[in-house]
Amino acid sequence: MISSSGQTTAGPWVQATRALISNRSAMSCLGVLLLVILLCVFAPFYAHHIARTDPFISNVAGTLTVNGQETDIMQPNDNPLHLGLSPIGPTWHPRSYLLGADSQGRDLASRLLYGGRNSLLISFSAALLCIIMASAVGISAGFSGGVIDIILSRLMDIMWAVPVYLFAISLSIVTITQGLHIGPITISSNSLLVPIFIIALVYVPYAARPIRGRVMTLRNAEFVLAARSLGVPEYRILLRDILPNILPSVIVLAPLLTALALLAESSLSFLSLGVQAPAASWGTIIQDGEGLIYTRPMVAIAPGLAIIITVMALNIFGDGLRDALDIRETSRRNG
Amino acid sequence: MLRCFVVSFLIVFFMTGGAVHSADADPASTPNGTFRPAEHAGGTLKLTAQSAPGSADPQVNYLAPMLQVEAVVYDGLMTFAKAPGPLRRHAVPDLADGQPEQLDDGRTWRFHLRKNIYFSTGKLLTTDDVVASMQRIFKVNSPTAGPYFSHIIGGSLCLHQPKRCTLDGGVVADKETGTIVFHLTHSDPEFPDRLAFGHAVILPENTSVNDTGNNAPPGTGPYRITSYNPNSEMRLERNTWFRQWDALAQPAGYPDHIIYRFGFEPESEVTAIENGQFDWMAENVPLDRLSELGQHFTSRVRLVDFLNLYYAALNVNTPPFDNLKARQAFNYAVSRRAMVIHNGGPAVAIPACQMIPQGAPGFEPACMWTKGASPSDPAPEWEKPDMEQARKLITESGTAGQKVIIVSPQTPGYLAMANELRSTLARLGYIASVRSMVQAVQFPYVQNSDNRVQVALTGWNADYPAASSYLETLLSCKTFHPHSDNSLNMSGYCDQGADLLMAQARAVAVKDQEAGDHLWAAADRELMAGAPTVPLAQVRWVTLLSSRVQGEVTAPIYQIIFSRFQLQ
C-alpha cells in the first residue's frame, strides 16, 4: 500500500498486530494466559511425576511425608471434644500436597491443574462454537433481511429475554439426567460436550446481535452496492466483501466470550450442573471447598483466584485486541 | 370444713373432665387436666429441618424425624424408654398397664390396657381402638406389616387382602376387662418390642384406613399436631387431655408449643441454632462445622450413642455382584478407616464389619474382611483393607472392567462415602460412578429390583434393640419382594441356612436369651460370609442445642425427646 506521502504502509492486519504488540498490558495478560494454559496442559506431568498422586481417587486414609515425618492427610481437629477431621493445609512443597488436600484427601494442586484443563477447554470451545453459531445467525439475518431477519431477530430477542444463567441452569438440569440428543447424535450426560453446547447456545444472542448490525451496515456500503451493480453474485459478495469485514468484530468478541463462558462453566459446575465428578473443573473445586470454608479456605480460594486471574487476563487482552483491530481508532491514532 | 372440701373436690373434678378419678392419676395434673411440669415449663420450642419428614400418618411414615415427632404425640401398648441413659434391651409398658404375660412358649401375649386414657379429641381409649389399630397396620400397608406383624394369626391373610383385614383369632380383646391377647403363628420373644415401634401406635377406631397424608390422626401423647404444611412448617401444642401416667414411657412435656420449620440448609441451621433462632435441627451437624462446635459450643453439643449402621447393599442378582468373589473383594478393599473419617473421625464413628452393630444384642466380634482375616478365620476387629486379596479375588471373578453405579442419597455425608466407594471400585478395576438422589426418592428406588441398582448406599437405625432388626429385616428371604418399592432386603439376598439360624435363634430366645444371642451371632457370620453387603461405619449422633435449652433431651432409641426440652 502506498500512503499519500508516497511511503509503503503495512496492511491492516500487520498494523493491528503491531498495535497489539505495542500494548504492554495486553501482552502481559496474554503471557499470563499462556502460562495458565501451559500449567494446565502439564497437569498429568505434575500429578504423576512431581506430586505422585492420583487426583481422582479418594485418599482420606492416606499419609504423606512432610519434612521427613509421616503425617495423616486428614488431621484431627484441635477441640476438647475431638470432633471432626480436616484435610491437611498447604505444605508449600510441590512434591507433597503443595496447596493441601480437599475433603476426599486428594491433592488440591493437581486437581486445580486438571480442573483448569476442563474449565479452559470448555470455555474456549464454547466461545468458538458460540461465535460460529452467532456468525451464522447474524450474517443470515443481516444479509438476507426481510422475513428471515425478522424471524431470527425475534428468536434472539426471546433468548435474550431469559436471564443467561437461568437459561443455562434450565438446560443443564434437563441434560444432566438424560444427556443430549441431537438427531442421530447422543451425548452422554457426563460428557464435556454438554456444558460446551449449553454455554455456547446461551451466549449466541449476545454475539449474534453486533454481528448482524455490522453486516447490515456493510450490506449498504458503497463497495457492496458497487459489486452488486456490477452483477457480482450474492455468495461472492458475502465471501469476499462481508466476511473479511466482520472478521475484526468477531475476533474482538472471542476473548470476551471466552471469559463469559469460563464464568458460566464455573457457575454451572459449582451447582453440580456442569462438569460431573470425579472429573474436576474450577467450579467443582470451589464446590468441594464450600464445606471446608471454615477450616481449609484454600480449597475454595485457589480455584477462585485461578478464575479471577484468567478472566481478568482475557478481558484485558480482549480490550487490547479491540483497540488494535478497531480501524477507525487506529486511523485516528495514526493521524 | 368437710363441705368446703366437697365443693373444692367437685370443682376440680368437673374442671379436669373427670380425669382425676383415675387410680394412677398424677398429683401434678393441672385443674384442666393437662400435665404441666412445675419448673421450666412453657415457651415455644423451635425446631428446624432441611425438608419435611413426609406423611403425618404414624402407621405409614418410616423416617426418623417423623418418628421423633410421633413419639410425643402417640402411644402404643409398649414403648421405648423416653429418658436418657444406657440403652435398655426391652420395651417398657406404655398404654399397657404392665409387662405383658407370655404364654404358650411366646406364641401368645396378653396385655392389659391402662384405664382412663383419652385421645386428644376427648375420646376414651378402649380395646376396640387397639384392635382397629392393629388391623389398620395392614389396611394402610404399613412398611412393617409384613416383617413385624404378619405372624399374628390372620396376619398373612391381611397381607394379601388388606382392606378385609380382621385379624380374627389373632387379636382378641375383652372390652370389659381391658385385656388384649395376641396369638402368633410361632413363638416370638421380641413381640412386645415390635409393638413398641412407632407403627404400632394406637389410633382412634374410626381413623381412615388410607394414608392420612398431611393430616395427623389424634393421639394420646402430651402433644397434638395442629397443622402440617410440608412446604413450610408443622405446629404442635399441648394435648389438653393428656396427663402423665408413666414418666419413663411418656413424660409430660415442658414446652407449651412446638414449631418445626422446614427448608433450611444444614449449614444455615447450625448458624441459626448458634444464634438462638432455633433450638434444635433434625440433620446431623455438617462435618465442616464439627471443629467449630467442639471448640466454641462444647456445652451445647450432645453426642448420642444409638444403634445404627451405614452400609452398601450389593445386588446379588445383577452383575458384577452376582459373583461371590466380587462381593468378597469389595469387602476386603473398602477402607473402613476412611468411612470413619468421612463421618467425623474416631470421636464420632467406628468401623463396621458386620451387620449387627456394636452394642446390639447378638453382637459378637467377627470381622471377615480385614487384612489377614477370612470367613473361616475372622478377626476380632477391622484393622485395614486387604487390597492384595481383593485384587486376587477380582481376577478370579473375571468381573474387572465392568461398569458399576453407586446410588447414594444426595447429602454431603453420604456423597463423601459414595465417592470413597467409587474410588475403591476404581482401584479394583471397575468403571465406577455415583448417582445421587434426594433421600426420600433414593430409599424406595434402591429397594425396587426393577431398577437393577448395583450398589445402594444406605443407613439403618434399629427399630428396636435386637439383632433381628438388622439381620431379619435387611437380609432374610422373606423381606425380599421383587418389583416392589417396599423391599428392605435391597441386596435381594436369600440364604436359607441363615434364615434357619434366625428362626432357631428366635425360638431358643424365648427361654434362653443368651443362647438366642449366640445363634443370632452365628446367623450374622453366615450372612457376612456371603457378603451381600459392605458394612461401613457406625456413628454417634452429634447434635447441637440452643443456649436456652436445659435438661437432658436425648434417649437411646428416639435420639431426641421433644417433650423434655426445658426452655429458659
PDB file of N, CA and C in Angstrom, chain B residues 233-317:
ATOM      1  N   GLU B 233     -44.079 -25.575  57.547  1.00  0.00           N
ATOM      2  CA  GLU B 233     -43.899 -25.879  58.965  1.00  0.00           C
ATOM      3  C   GLU B 233     -44.938 -26.848  59.513  1.00  0.00           C
ATOM      4  N   MET B 234     -44.627 -27.352  60.687  1.00  0.00           N
ATOM      5  CA  MET B 234     -45.561 -28.173  61.450  1.00  0.00           C
ATOM      6  C   MET B 234     -45.694 -27.513  62.826  1.00  0.00           C
ATOM      7  N   ARG B 235     -46.905 -27.499  63.347  1.00  0.00           N
ATOM      8  CA  ARG B 235     -47.106 -26.909  64.666  1.00  0.00           C
ATOM      9  C   ARG B 235     -47.726 -27.933  65.604  1.00  0.00           C
ATOM     10  N   LEU B 236     -47.230 -27.953  66.821  1.00  0.00           N
ATOM     11  CA  LEU B 236     -47.794 -28.830  67.839  1.00  0.00           C
ATOM     12  C   LEU B 236     -48.139 -27.992  69.064  1.00  0.00           C
ATOM     13  N   GLU B 237     -49.182 -28.408  69.734  1.00  0.00           N
ATOM     14  CA  GLU B 237     -49.478 -27.777  71.019  1.00  0.00           C
ATOM     15  C   GLU B 237     -49.897 -28.849  72.009  1.00  0.00           C
ATOM     16  N   ARG B 238     -50.055 -28.451  73.265  1.00  0.00           N
ATOM     17  CA  ARG B 238     -50.355 -29.447  74.292  1.00  0.00           C
ATOM     18  C   ARG B 238     -51.674 -30.161  74.013  1.00  0.00           C
ATOM     19  N   ASN B 239     -51.688 -31.440  74.294  1.00  0.00           N
ATOM     20  CA  ASN B 239     -52.919 -32.213  74.294  1.00  0.00           C
ATOM     21  C   ASN B 239     -53.551 -32.017  75.665  1.00  0.00           C
ATOM     22  N   THR B 240     -54.635 -31.295  75.689  1.00  0.00           N
ATOM     23  CA  THR B 240     -55.223 -30.935  76.996  1.00  0.00           C
ATOM     24  C   THR B 240     -55.813 -32.156  77.715  1.00  0.00           C
ATOM     25  N   TRP B 241     -55.956 -33.262  77.005  1.00  0.00           N
ATOM     26  CA  TRP B 241     -56.497 -34.478  77.627  1.00  0.00           C
ATOM     27  C   TRP B 241     -55.403 -35.384  78.178  1.00  0.00           C
ATOM     28  N   PHE B 242     -54.186 -34.960  78.019  1.00  0.00           N
ATOM     29  CA  PHE B 242     -53.084 -35.814  78.480  1.00  0.00           C
ATOM     30  C   PHE B 242     -52.786 -35.545  79.951  1.00  0.00           C
ATOM     31  N   ARG B 243     -52.532 -36.609  80.686  1.00  0.00           N
ATOM     32  CA  ARG B 243     -51.894 -36.475  81.992  1.00  0.00           C
ATOM     33  C   ARG B 243     -50.916 -37.637  82.111  1.00  0.00           C
ATOM     34  N   GLN B 244     -49.828 -37.350  82.765  1.00  0.00           N
ATOM     35  CA  GLN B 244     -48.722 -38.314  82.784  1.00  0.00           C
ATOM     36  C   GLN B 244     -49.098 -39.556  83.578  1.00  0.00           C
ATOM     37  N   TRP B 245     -48.887 -40.719  82.972  1.00  0.00           N
ATOM     38  CA  TRP B 245     -49.124 -41.965  83.713  1.00  0.00           C
ATOM     39  C   TRP B 245     -47.822 -42.689  84.022  1.00  0.00           C
ATOM     40  N   ASP B 246     -46.789 -42.411  83.237  1.00  0.00           N
ATOM     41  CA  ASP B 246     -45.502 -43.047  83.498  1.00  0.00           C
ATOM     42  C   ASP B 246     -44.426 -42.181  82.855  1.00  0.00           C
ATOM     43  N   ALA B 247     -43.589 -41.584  83.669  1.00  0.00           N
ATOM     44  CA  ALA B 247     -42.599 -40.632  83.144  1.00  0.00           C
ATOM     45  C   ALA B 247     -41.573 -41.307  82.239  1.00  0.00           C
ATOM     46  N   LEU B 248     -41.379 -42.591  82.416  1.00  0.00           N
ATOM     47  CA  LEU B 248     -40.419 -43.295  81.578  1.00  0.00           C
ATOM     48  C   LEU B 248     -41.012 -43.565  80.193  1.00  0.00           C
ATOM     49  N   ALA B 249     -42.305 -43.913  80.187  1.00  0.00           N
ATOM     50  CA  ALA B 249     -42.959 -44.271  78.921  1.00  0.00           C
ATOM     51  C   ALA B 249     -43.380 -43.041  78.138  1.00  0.00           C
ATOM     52  N   GLN B 250     -43.976 -42.086  78.805  1.00  0.00           N
ATOM     53  CA  GLN B 250     -44.455 -40.895  78.105  1.00  0.00           C
ATOM     54  C   GLN B 250     -44.415 -39.698  79.054  1.00  0.00           C
ATOM     55  N   PRO B 251     -43.253 -39.076  79.187  1.00  0.00           N
ATOM     56  CA  PRO B 251     -43.168 -37.940  80.111  1.00  0.00           C
ATOM     57  C   PRO B 251     -43.993 -36.755  79.610  1.00  0.00           C
ATOM     58  N   ALA B 252     -44.496 -36.002  80.570  1.00  0.00           N
ATOM     59  CA  ALA B 252     -45.233 -34.793  80.205  1.00  0.00           C
ATOM     60  C   ALA B 252     -44.275 -33.806  79.548  1.00  0.00           C
ATOM     61  N   GLY B 253     -44.835 -32.910  78.758  1.00  0.00           N
ATOM     62  CA  GLY B 253     -43.981 -32.002  78.007  1.00  0.00           C
ATOM     63  C   GLY B 253     -43.674 -30.725  78.765  1.00  0.00           C
ATOM     64  N   TYR B 254     -42.497 -30.195  78.542  1.00  0.00           N
ATOM     65  CA  TYR B 254     -42.146 -28.895  79.113  1.00  0.00           C
ATOM     66  C   TYR B 254     -42.633 -27.736  78.224  1.00  0.00           C
ATOM     67  N   PRO B 255     -42.296 -27.728  76.934  1.00  0.00           N
ATOM     68  CA  PRO B 255     -42.728 -26.561  76.134  1.00  0.00           C
ATOM     69  C   PRO B 255     -44.249 -26.548  75.938  1.00  0.00           C
ATOM     70  N   ASP B 256     -44.812 -25.360  75.829  1.00  0.00           N
ATOM     71  CA  ASP B 256     -46.253 -25.255  75.559  1.00  0.00           C
ATOM     72  C   ASP B 256     -46.538 -25.492  74.080  1.00  0.00           C
ATOM     73  N   HIS B 257     -45.650 -24.998  73.244  1.00  0.00           N
ATOM     74  CA  HIS B 257     -45.845 -25.113  71.795  1.00  0.00           C
ATOM     75  C   HIS B 257     -44.550 -25.619  71.155  1.00  0.00           C
ATOM     76  N   ILE B 258     -44.719 -26.295  70.035  1.00  0.00           N
ATOM     77  CA  ILE B 258     -43.555 -26.732  69.264  1.00  0.00           C
ATOM     78  C   ILE B 258     -43.790 -26.296  67.813  1.00  0.00           C
ATOM     79  N   ILE B 259     -42.815 -25.597  67.269  1.00  0.00           N
ATOM     80  CA  ILE B 259     -42.882 -25.211  65.848  1.00  0.00           C
ATOM     81  C   ILE B 259     -41.701 -25.855  65.134  1.00  0.00           C
ATOM     82  N   TYR B 260     -42.017 -26.548  64.055  1.00  0.00           N
ATOM     83  CA  TYR B 260     -40.997 -27.289  63.300  1.00  0.00           C
ATOM     84  C   TYR B 260     -40.974 -26.685  61.898  1.00  0.00           C
ATOM     85  N   ARG B 261     -39.911 -25.955  61.569  1.00  0.00           N
ATOM     86  CA  ARG B 261     -39.858 -25.267  60.264  1.00  0.00           C
ATOM     87  C   ARG B 261     -38.944 -26.032  59.306  1.00  0.00           C
ATOM     88  N   PHE B 262     -39.347 -26.046  58.043  1.00  0.00           N
ATOM     89  CA  PHE B 262     -38.610 -26.805  57.027  1.00  0.00           C
ATOM     90  C   PHE B 262     -38.018 -25.874  55.966  1.00  0.00           C
ATOM     91  N   GLY B 263     -36.971 -26.382  55.307  1.00  0.00           N
ATOM     92  CA  GLY B 263     -36.468 -25.681  54.117  1.00  0.00           C
ATOM     93  C   GLY B 263     -35.152 -24.956  54.312  1.00  0.00           C
ATOM     94  N   PHE B 264     -34.422 -25.277  55.370  1.00  0.00           N
ATOM     95  CA  PHE B 264     -33.137 -24.607  55.590  1.00  0.00           C
ATOM     96  C   PHE B 264     -31.997 -25.586  55.351  1.00  0.00           C
ATOM     97  N   GLU B 265     -30.901 -25.057  54.845  1.00  0.00           N
ATOM     98  CA  GLU B 265     -29.716 -25.886  54.647  1.00  0.00           C
ATOM     99  C   GLU B 265     -29.080 -26.163  56.013  1.00  0.00           C
ATOM    100  N   PRO B 266     -28.500 -27.367  56.196  1.00  0.00           N
ATOM    101  CA  PRO B 266     -27.886 -27.679  57.492  1.00  0.00           C
ATOM    102  C   PRO B 266     -26.877 -26.639  57.968  1.00  0.00           C
ATOM    103  N   GLU B 267     -26.105 -26.083  57.027  1.00  0.00           N
ATOM    104  CA  GLU B 267     -25.133 -25.044  57.415  1.00  0.00           C
ATOM    105  C   GLU B 267     -25.853 -23.862  58.057  1.00  0.00           C
ATOM    106  N   SER B 268     -26.956 -23.454  57.430  1.00  0.00           N
ATOM    107  CA  SER B 268     -27.722 -22.318  57.956  1.00  0.00           C
ATOM    108  C   SER B 268     -28.373 -22.697  59.283  1.00  0.00           C
ATOM    109  N   GLU B 269     -28.783 -23.940  59.382  1.00  0.00           N
ATOM    110  CA  GLU B 269     -29.429 -24.384  60.623  1.00  0.00           C
ATOM    111  C   GLU B 269     -28.463 -24.286  61.803  1.00  0.00           C
ATOM    112  N   VAL B 270     -27.216 -24.717  61.569  1.00  0.00           N
ATOM    113  CA  VAL B 270     -26.219 -24.649  62.649  1.00  0.00           C
ATOM    114  C   VAL B 270     -26.045 -23.202  63.098  1.00  0.00           C
ATOM    115  N   THR B 271     -25.894 -22.315  62.130  1.00  0.00           N
ATOM    116  CA  THR B 271     -25.702 -20.895  62.463  1.00  0.00           C
ATOM    117  C   THR B 271     -26.922 -20.351  63.209  1.00  0.00           C
ATOM    118  N   ALA B 272     -28.110 -20.750  62.748  1.00  0.00           N
ATOM    119  CA  ALA B 272     -29.340 -20.259  63.398  1.00  0.00           C
ATOM    120  C   ALA B 272     -29.423 -20.753  64.840  1.00  0.00           C
ATOM    121  N   ILE B 273     -28.997 -21.992  65.091  1.00  0.00           N
ATOM    122  CA  ILE B 273     -29.039 -22.508  66.475  1.00  0.00           C
ATOM    123  C   ILE B 273     -27.982 -21.795  67.325  1.00  0.00           C
ATOM    124  N   GLU B 274     -26.815 -21.583  66.742  1.00  0.00           N
ATOM    125  CA  GLU B 274     -25.782 -20.846  67.483  1.00  0.00           C
ATOM    126  C   GLU B 274     -26.299 -19.462  67.898  1.00  0.00           C
ATOM    127  N   ASN B 275     -27.105 -18.858  67.012  1.00  0.00           N
ATOM    128  CA  ASN B 275     -27.622 -17.507  67.283  1.00  0.00           C
ATOM    129  C   ASN B 275     -28.933 -17.510  68.060  1.00  0.00           C
ATOM    130  N   GLY B 276     -29.434 -18.687  68.386  1.00  0.00           N
ATOM    131  CA  GLY B 276     -30.658 -18.774  69.190  1.00  0.00           C
ATOM    132  C   GLY B 276     -31.941 -18.619  68.393  1.00  0.00           C
ATOM    133  N   GLN B 277     -31.858 -18.700  67.063  1.00  0.00           N
ATOM    134  CA  GLN B 277     -33.090 -18.565  66.269  1.00  0.00           C
ATOM    135  C   GLN B 277     -33.868 -19.881  66.229  1.00  0.00           C
ATOM    136  N   PHE B 278     -33.176 -20.982  66.376  1.00  0.00           N
ATOM    137  CA  PHE B 278     -33.803 -22.290  66.532  1.00  0.00           C
ATOM    138  C   PHE B 278     -33.163 -22.983  67.728  1.00  0.00           C
ATOM    139  N   ASP B 279     -33.881 -24.021  68.230  1.00  0.00           N
ATOM    140  CA  ASP B 279     -33.357 -24.739  69.400  1.00  0.00           C
ATOM    141  C   ASP B 279     -32.684 -26.051  69.029  1.00  0.00           C
ATOM    142  N   TRP B 280     -33.052 -26.584  67.873  1.00  0.00           N
ATOM    143  CA  TRP B 280     -32.523 -27.914  67.506  1.00  0.00           C
ATOM    144  C   TRP B 280     -32.745 -28.131  66.016  1.00  0.00           C
ATOM    145  N   MET B 281     -31.880 -28.923  65.389  1.00  0.00           N
ATOM    146  CA  MET B 281     -32.031 -29.247  63.971  1.00  0.00           C
ATOM    147  C   MET B 281     -32.083 -30.765  63.788  1.00  0.00           C
ATOM    148  N   ALA B 282     -32.835 -31.185  62.783  1.00  0.00           N
ATOM    149  CA  ALA B 282     -33.027 -32.619  62.571  1.00  0.00           C
ATOM    150  C   ALA B 282     -31.799 -33.279  61.948  1.00  0.00           C
ATOM    151  N   GLU B 283     -31.093 -32.541  61.102  1.00  0.00           N
ATOM    152  CA  GLU B 283     -29.982 -33.148  60.380  1.00  0.00           C
ATOM    153  C   GLU B 283     -28.752 -33.281  61.282  1.00  0.00           C
ATOM    154  N   ASN B 284     -27.869 -34.170  60.876  1.00  0.00           N
ATOM    155  CA  ASN B 284     -26.566 -34.235  61.536  1.00  0.00           C
ATOM    156  C   ASN B 284     -25.851 -32.912  61.304  1.00  0.00           C
ATOM    157  N   VAL B 285     -25.053 -32.536  62.247  1.00  0.00           N
ATOM    158  CA  VAL B 285     -24.248 -31.327  62.064  1.00  0.00           C
ATOM    159  C   VAL B 285     -23.268 -31.574  60.911  1.00  0.00           C
ATOM    160  N   PRO B 286     -23.197 -30.658  59.916  1.00  0.00           N
ATOM    161  CA  PRO B 286     -22.247 -30.865  58.818  1.00  0.00           C
ATOM    162  C   PRO B 286     -20.819 -31.023  59.343  1.00  0.00           C
ATOM    163  N   LEU B 287     -20.075 -31.874  58.681  1.00  0.00           N
ATOM    164  CA  LEU B 287     -18.742 -32.220  59.184  1.00  0.00           C
ATOM    165  C   LEU B 287     -17.833 -31.004  59.321  1.00  0.00           C
ATOM    166  N   ASP B 288     -17.978 -30.035  58.407  1.00  0.00           N
ATOM    167  CA  ASP B 288     -17.080 -28.887  58.468  1.00  0.00           C
ATOM    168  C   ASP B 288     -17.366 -27.994  59.664  1.00  0.00           C
ATOM    169  N   ARG B 289     -18.501 -28.194  60.326  1.00  0.00           N
ATOM    170  CA  ARG B 289     -18.817 -27.365  61.496  1.00  0.00           C
ATOM    171  C   ARG B 289     -18.432 -28.056  62.804  1.00  0.00           C
ATOM    172  N   LEU B 290     -18.019 -29.328  62.731  1.00  0.00           N
ATOM    173  CA  LEU B 290     -17.730 -30.066  63.961  1.00  0.00           C
ATOM    174  C   LEU B 290     -16.628 -29.403  64.776  1.00  0.00           C
ATOM    175  N   SER B 291     -15.584 -28.981  64.078  1.00  0.00           N
ATOM    176  CA  SER B 291     -14.459 -28.375  64.786  1.00  0.00           C
ATOM    177  C   SER B 291     -14.908 -27.128  65.548  1.00  0.00           C
ATOM    178  N   GLU B 292     -15.691 -26.309  64.865  1.00  0.00           N
ATOM    179  CA  GLU B 292     -16.197 -25.068  65.459  1.00  0.00           C
ATOM    180  C   GLU B 292     -17.060 -25.372  66.694  1.00  0.00           C
ATOM    181  N   LEU B 293     -17.920 -26.377  66.579  1.00  0.00           N
ATOM    182  CA  LEU B 293     -18.803 -26.717  67.696  1.00  0.00           C
ATOM    183  C   LEU B 293     -18.000 -27.284  68.863  1.00  0.00           C
ATOM    184  N   GLY B 294     -17.025 -28.143  68.517  1.00  0.00           N
ATOM    185  CA  GLY B 294     -16.200 -28.738  69.566  1.00  0.00           C
ATOM    186  C   GLY B 294     -15.365 -27.706  70.286  1.00  0.00           C
ATOM    187  N   GLN B 295     -15.055 -26.625  69.586  1.00  0.00           N
ATOM    188  CA  GLN B 295     -14.206 -25.591  70.172  1.00  0.00           C
ATOM    189  C   GLN B 295     -15.017 -24.563  70.974  1.00  0.00           C
ATOM    190  N   HIS B 296     -16.110 -24.103  70.398  1.00  0.00           N
ATOM    191  CA  HIS B 296     -16.817 -22.955  70.997  1.00  0.00           C
ATOM    192  C   HIS B 296     -18.167 -23.278  71.636  1.00  0.00           C
ATOM    193  N   PHE B 297     -18.729 -24.430  71.333  1.00  0.00           N
ATOM    194  CA  PHE B 297     -20.071 -24.735  71.851  1.00  0.00           C
ATOM    195  C   PHE B 297     -20.098 -26.084  72.563  1.00  0.00           C
ATOM    196  N   THR B 298     -19.017 -26.372  73.242  1.00  0.00           N
ATOM    197  CA  THR B 298     -18.852 -27.690  73.859  1.00  0.00           C
ATOM    198  C   THR B 298     -20.043 -28.071  74.727  1.00  0.00           C
ATOM    199  N   SER B 299     -20.516 -27.142  75.529  1.00  0.00           N
ATOM    200  CA  SER B 299     -21.586 -27.482  76.474  1.00  0.00           C
ATOM    201  C   SER B 299     -22.934 -27.661  75.774  1.00  0.00           C
ATOM    202  N   ARG B 300     -23.015 -27.216  74.540  1.00  0.00           N
ATOM    203  CA  ARG B 300     -24.302 -27.309  73.837  1.00  0.00           C
ATOM    204  C   ARG B 300     -24.338 -28.459  72.843  1.00  0.00           C
ATOM    205  N   VAL B 301     -23.247 -29.197  72.780  1.00  0.00           N
ATOM    206  CA  VAL B 301     -23.189 -30.345  71.858  1.00  0.00           C
ATOM    207  C   VAL B 301     -23.573 -31.614  72.619  1.00  0.00           C
ATOM    208  N   ARG B 302     -24.372 -32.453  72.007  1.00  0.00           N
ATOM    209  CA  ARG B 302     -24.712 -33.757  72.598  1.00  0.00           C
ATOM    210  C   ARG B 302     -24.254 -34.848  71.640  1.00  0.00           C
ATOM    211  N   LEU B 303     -23.557 -35.822  72.185  1.00  0.00           N
ATOM    212  CA  LEU B 303     -23.155 -36.997  71.402  1.00  0.00           C
ATOM    213  C   LEU B 303     -24.020 -38.160  71.863  1.00  0.00           C
ATOM    214  N   VAL B 304     -24.786 -38.695  70.968  1.00  0.00           N
ATOM    215  CA  VAL B 304     -25.753 -39.737  71.350  1.00  0.00           C
ATOM    216  C   VAL B 304     -25.340 -41.065  70.718  1.00  0.00           C
ATOM    217  N   ASP B 305     -25.188 -42.071  71.568  1.00  0.00           N
ATOM    218  CA  ASP B 305     -24.936 -43.426  71.058  1.00  0.00           C
ATOM    219  C   ASP B 305     -26.264 -44.042  70.684  1.00  0.00           C
ATOM    220  N   PHE B 306     -26.342 -44.542  69.502  1.00  0.00           N
ATOM    221  CA  PHE B 306     -27.560 -45.260  69.133  1.00  0.00           C
ATOM    222  C   PHE B 306     -27.207 -46.355  68.139  1.00  0.00           C
ATOM    223  N   LEU B 307     -28.107 -47.288  67.986  1.00  0.00           N
ATOM    224  CA  LEU B 307     -27.806 -48.443  67.147  1.00  0.00           C
ATOM    225  C   LEU B 307     -28.050 -48.087  65.687  1.00  0.00           C
ATOM    226  N   ASN B 308     -26.979 -47.907  64.985  1.00  0.00           N
ATOM    227  CA  ASN B 308     -27.126 -47.558  63.579  1.00  0.00           C
ATOM    228  C   ASN B 308     -25.989 -48.164  62.779  1.00  0.00           C
ATOM    229  N   LEU B 309     -26.185 -48.217  61.508  1.00  0.00           N
ATOM    230  CA  LEU B 309     -25.175 -48.822  60.644  1.00  0.00           C
ATOM    231  C   LEU B 309     -25.266 -48.194  59.264  1.00  0.00           C
ATOM    232  N   TYR B 310     -24.143 -47.732  58.753  1.00  0.00           N
ATOM    233  CA  TYR B 310     -24.070 -47.340  57.340  1.00  0.00           C
ATOM    234  C   TYR B 310     -23.531 -48.536  56.573  1.00  0.00           C
ATOM    235  N   TYR B 311     -24.176 -48.860  55.481  1.00  0.00           N
ATOM    236  CA  TYR B 311     -23.687 -49.995  54.700  1.00  0.00           C
ATOM    237  C   TYR B 311     -24.038 -49.813  53.228  1.00  0.00           C
ATOM    238  N   ALA B 312     -23.328 -50.594  52.405  1.00  0.00           N
ATOM    239  CA  ALA B 312     -23.637 -50.600  50.972  1.00  0.00           C
ATOM    240  C   ALA B 312     -24.251 -51.960  50.660  1.00  0.00           C
ATOM    241  N   ALA B 313     -25.464 -51.943  50.123  1.00  0.00           N
ATOM    242  CA  ALA B 313     -26.122 -53.193  49.734  1.00  0.00           C
ATOM    243  C   ALA B 313     -25.680 -53.543  48.312  1.00  0.00           C
ATOM    244  N   LEU B 314     -25.178 -54.753  48.139  1.00  0.00           N
ATOM    245  CA  LEU B 314     -24.719 -55.198  46.813  1.00  0.00           C
ATOM    246  C   LEU B 314     -25.800 -56.078  46.203  1.00  0.00           C
ATOM    247  N   ASN B 315     -26.209 -55.765  45.005  1.00  0.00           N
ATOM    248  CA  ASN B 315     -27.279 -56.530  44.354  1.00  0.00           C
ATOM    249  C   ASN B 315     -26.725 -57.882  43.902  1.00  0.00           C
ATOM    250  N   VAL B 316     -27.159 -58.940  44.579  1.00  0.00           N
ATOM    251  CA  VAL B 316     -26.595 -60.269  44.287  1.00  0.00           C
ATOM    252  C   VAL B 316     -27.245 -60.894  43.053  1.00  0.00           C
ATOM    253  N   ASN B 317     -28.185 -60.191  42.452  1.00  0.00           N
ATOM    254  CA  ASN B 317     -28.860 -60.737  41.268  1.00  0.00           C
ATOM    255  C   ASN B 317     -28.477 -60.011  39.979  1.00  0.00           C
TER     256      ASN B 317
END
